[in-house]
C-alpha cells in the first residue's frame, strides 16, 4: 500500500519548507504534526513553511491540524504558513476557517528582496574599508573632502 502522505524537507529563501504530497486527513494528520514538532524543537528558525502544491485533498481534521500547528509554532516564537495549495485544497482550507494560514510566496519574496541590500543598488558614495590604515609620511597630503 502506498503512503497516503509523503513529506519532504527542503530549504527555501523564506526558511525551511516541508513539502507534502498525497492527502491530509484524519489518518495522516499526525504524521505532519509530528514532523512540524521535530522542526520546531530542533531548528532555530523564525519561519516554517508547509508547501501544499502536491497535496491532492484535505479534510476538516487536516485543516484543524494546520491551525493547531500554527498555534504550537507561535508558542516557540515561529511563524508557520501554508504555501501554493491547489485550488480545491485552498477552497477547503478557506471554507474550514484556515484562510489566515495561506501565504503568498510572491509577497514574501518581494519583502525579502527589499530587505536584502545585495538585491538593490547602493546609493551611497563609496568609502574606504575601515580595516585599511591611513597612509602617512612626509609626502602625503590629506584629501580635501
mmCIF file of C-alpha atoms in Angstrom:
data_model
loop_
_atom_site.group_PDB
_atom_site.id
_atom_site.type_symbol
_atom_site.label_atom_id
_atom_site.label_comp_id
_atom_site.label_asym_id
_atom_site.label_seq_id
_atom_site.Cartn_x
_atom_site.Cartn_y
_atom_site.Cartn_z
ATOM 1 C CA UNK A 1 0.000 0.000 0.000
ATOM 2 C CA UNK A 2 1.347 3.437 -0.938
ATOM 3 C CA UNK A 3 1.800 6.116 1.690
ATOM 4 C CA UNK A 4 -1.193 8.427 1.945
ATOM 5 C CA UNK A 5 1.034 11.375 2.887
ATOM 6 C CA UNK A 6 4.654 11.847 1.886
ATOM 7 C CA UNK A 7 6.753 14.609 3.431
ATOM 8 C CA UNK A 8 9.982 16.176 2.224
ATOM 9 C CA UNK A 9 12.020 18.851 3.995
ATOM 10 C CA UNK A 10 13.934 21.350 1.882
ATOM 11 C CA UNK A 11 15.377 24.841 2.176
ATOM 12 C CA UNK A 12 13.637 27.820 0.611
ATOM 13 C CA UNK A 13 14.603 31.510 0.578
ATOM 14 C CA UNK A 14 11.938 32.163 3.231
ATOM 15 C CA UNK A 15 13.103 29.376 5.560
ATOM 16 C CA UNK A 16 12.719 25.621 5.940
ATOM 17 C CA UNK A 17 9.864 24.218 3.908
ATOM 18 C CA UNK A 18 8.068 20.939 4.474
ATOM 19 C CA UNK A 19 6.581 19.673 1.218
ATOM 20 C CA UNK A 20 3.504 17.450 1.472
ATOM 21 C CA UNK A 21 2.272 15.041 -1.194
ATOM 22 C CA UNK A 22 -0.910 12.981 -1.090
ATOM 23 C CA UNK A 23 -3.842 13.571 1.270
ATOM 24 C CA UNK A 24 -4.009 15.367 4.590
ATOM 25 C CA UNK A 25 -6.877 13.821 6.511
ATOM 26 C CA UNK A 26 -7.708 12.214 9.849
ATOM 27 C CA UNK A 27 -5.457 9.233 9.083
ATOM 28 C CA UNK A 28 -2.383 11.261 8.058
ATOM 29 C CA UNK A 29 -2.512 14.471 10.098
ATOM 30 C CA UNK A 30 -0.469 13.001 12.972
ATOM 31 C CA UNK A 31 2.432 12.382 10.618
ATOM 32 C CA UNK A 32 2.542 16.037 9.528
ATOM 33 C CA UNK A 33 2.079 17.227 13.108
ATOM 34 C CA UNK A 34 4.993 15.085 14.310
ATOM 35 C CA UNK A 35 7.259 16.366 11.517
ATOM 36 C CA UNK A 36 6.480 20.006 12.342
ATOM 37 C CA UNK A 37 7.032 19.333 16.056
ATOM 38 C CA UNK A 38 10.507 17.965 15.261
ATOM 39 C CA UNK A 39 11.273 21.065 13.165
ATOM 40 C CA UNK A 40 10.178 23.385 15.952
ATOM 41 C CA UNK A 41 12.243 21.545 18.554
ATOM 42 C CA UNK A 42 15.465 21.132 16.578
ATOM 43 C CA UNK A 43 15.767 24.093 14.201
ATOM 44 C CA UNK A 44 16.321 27.655 15.348
ATOM 45 C CA UNK A 45 14.262 29.458 12.711
ATOM 46 C CA UNK A 46 11.686 32.226 12.648
ATOM 47 C CA UNK A 47 9.513 30.831 9.839
ATOM 48 C CA UNK A 48 8.404 27.334 8.807
ATOM 49 C CA UNK A 49 6.519 26.851 5.558
ATOM 50 C CA UNK A 50 4.337 23.930 4.550
ATOM 51 C CA UNK A 51 4.264 23.530 0.784
ATOM 52 C CA UNK A 52 0.945 22.034 -0.326
ATOM 53 C CA UNK A 53 1.404 22.223 -4.111
ATOM 54 C CA UNK A 54 1.393 18.398 -4.349
ATOM 55 C CA UNK A 55 -1.382 17.838 -1.820
ATOM 56 C CA UNK A 56 -4.453 16.367 -3.519
ATOM 57 C CA UNK A 57 -7.032 16.691 -0.744
ATOM 58 C CA UNK A 58 -7.524 17.964 2.785
ATOM 59 C CA UNK A 59 -10.394 17.404 5.208
ATOM 60 C CA UNK A 60 -11.537 19.094 8.423
ATOM 61 C CA UNK A 61 -9.051 17.122 10.539
ATOM 62 C CA UNK A 62 -6.216 18.222 8.264
ATOM 63 C CA UNK A 63 -7.173 21.907 8.444
ATOM 64 C CA UNK A 64 -7.606 21.665 12.209
ATOM 65 C CA UNK A 65 -4.132 20.149 12.447
ATOM 66 C CA UNK A 66 -2.671 23.013 10.397
ATOM 67 C CA UNK A 67 -4.327 25.559 12.695
ATOM 68 C CA UNK A 68 -3.108 23.753 15.827
ATOM 69 C CA UNK A 69 0.415 23.537 14.395
ATOM 70 C CA UNK A 70 0.381 27.305 13.827
ATOM 71 C CA UNK A 71 -0.573 27.781 17.491
ATOM 72 C CA UNK A 72 2.222 25.433 18.554
ATOM 73 C CA UNK A 73 4.688 27.309 16.326
ATOM 74 C CA UNK A 74 3.677 30.655 17.842
ATOM 75 C CA UNK A 75 4.464 29.253 21.294
ATOM 76 C CA UNK A 76 8.002 28.628 20.014
ATOM 77 C CA UNK A 77 8.200 32.129 18.503
ATOM 78 C CA UNK A 78 7.971 30.760 14.956
ATOM 79 C CA UNK A 79 5.627 31.804 12.150
ATOM 80 C CA UNK A 80 4.018 28.900 10.307
ATOM 81 C CA UNK A 81 2.371 29.319 6.938
ATOM 82 C CA UNK A 82 0.961 27.284 4.081
ATOM 83 C CA UNK A 83 2.084 27.928 0.502
ATOM 84 C CA UNK A 84 0.958 27.020 -3.010
ATOM 85 C CA UNK A 85 -2.118 24.859 -2.370
ATOM 86 C CA UNK A 86 -4.056 23.544 -5.345
ATOM 87 C CA UNK A 87 -7.416 25.287 -5.919
ATOM 88 C CA UNK A 88 -9.504 22.546 -4.285
ATOM 89 C CA UNK A 89 -7.187 22.424 -1.271
ATOM 90 C CA UNK A 90 -7.201 26.233 -0.975
ATOM 91 C CA UNK A 91 -11.017 26.241 -1.117
ATOM 92 C CA UNK A 92 -11.248 23.593 1.613
ATOM 93 C CA UNK A 93 -8.787 25.435 3.856
ATOM 94 C CA UNK A 94 -10.676 28.720 3.446
ATOM 95 C CA UNK A 95 -14.086 27.076 3.919
ATOM 96 C CA UNK A 96 -12.932 25.460 7.165
ATOM 97 C CA UNK A 97 -11.550 28.672 8.667
ATOM 98 C CA UNK A 98 -7.861 28.328 7.873
ATOM 99 C CA UNK A 99 -7.560 31.113 5.309
ATOM 100 C CA UNK A 100 -5.146 33.052 7.524
ATOM 101 C CA UNK A 101 -2.649 30.190 7.169
ATOM 102 C CA UNK A 102 -2.178 30.870 3.459
ATOM 103 C CA UNK A 103 0.938 32.782 2.418
ATOM 104 C CA UNK A 104 1.530 34.335 -0.989
ATOM 105 C CA UNK A 105 5.163 33.475 -1.736
ATOM 106 C CA UNK A 106 5.450 36.293 -4.295
ATOM 107 C CA UNK A 107 4.810 38.780 -1.488
ATOM 108 C CA UNK A 108 7.349 37.051 0.779
ATOM 109 C CA UNK A 109 9.977 37.137 -1.980
ATOM 110 C CA UNK A 110 9.277 40.828 -2.628
ATOM 111 C CA UNK A 111 9.686 41.706 1.050
ATOM 112 C CA UNK A 112 12.886 39.684 1.319
ATOM 113 C CA UNK A 113 14.362 41.360 -1.767
ATOM 114 C CA UNK A 114 13.588 44.793 -0.265
ATOM 115 C CA UNK A 115 15.378 43.829 2.953
ATOM 116 C CA UNK A 116 18.361 42.282 1.182
ATOM 117 C CA UNK A 117 20.936 45.008 0.475
ATOM 118 C CA UNK A 118 22.597 42.888 -2.204
ATOM 119 C CA UNK A 119 19.422 42.945 -4.289
ATOM 120 C CA UNK A 120 19.342 46.714 -4.798
ATOM 121 C CA UNK A 121 21.980 49.194 -5.924
ATOM 122 C CA UNK A 122 23.763 51.213 -3.293
ATOM 123 C CA UNK A 123 23.012 54.935 -3.418
ATOM 124 C CA UNK A 124 25.843 55.907 -1.079
ATOM 125 C CA UNK A 125 29.205 57.242 -2.239
ATOM 126 C CA UNK A 126 31.983 54.674 -1.940
ATOM 127 C CA UNK A 127 34.014 54.773 1.245
ATOM 128 C CA UNK A 128 37.279 53.169 2.114
ATOM 129 C CA UNK A 129 37.160 49.955 4.144
ATOM 130 C CA UNK A 130 37.655 50.549 7.854
ATOM 131 C CA UNK A 131 40.392 47.987 8.192
ATOM 132 C CA UNK A 132 42.807 49.866 5.887
ATOM 133 C CA UNK A 133 45.451 52.008 7.518
ATOM 134 C CA UNK A 134 45.552 55.674 6.660
ATOM 135 C CA UNK A 135 48.644 56.476 4.586
ATOM 136 C CA UNK A 136 51.121 58.800 6.202
ATOM 137 C CA UNK A 137 54.583 60.070 5.581
ATOM 138 C CA UNK A 138 56.462 63.152 4.507
ATOM 139 C CA UNK A 139 54.910 63.440 1.014
ATOM 140 C CA UNK A 140 51.313 62.555 1.966
ATOM 141 C CA UNK A 141 48.641 65.239 1.775
ATOM 142 C CA UNK A 142 45.198 64.552 3.178
ATOM 143 C CA UNK A 143 42.370 64.850 0.585
ATOM 144 C CA UNK A 144 40.198 67.967 0.828
ATOM 145 C CA UNK A 145 36.934 66.061 1.057
#
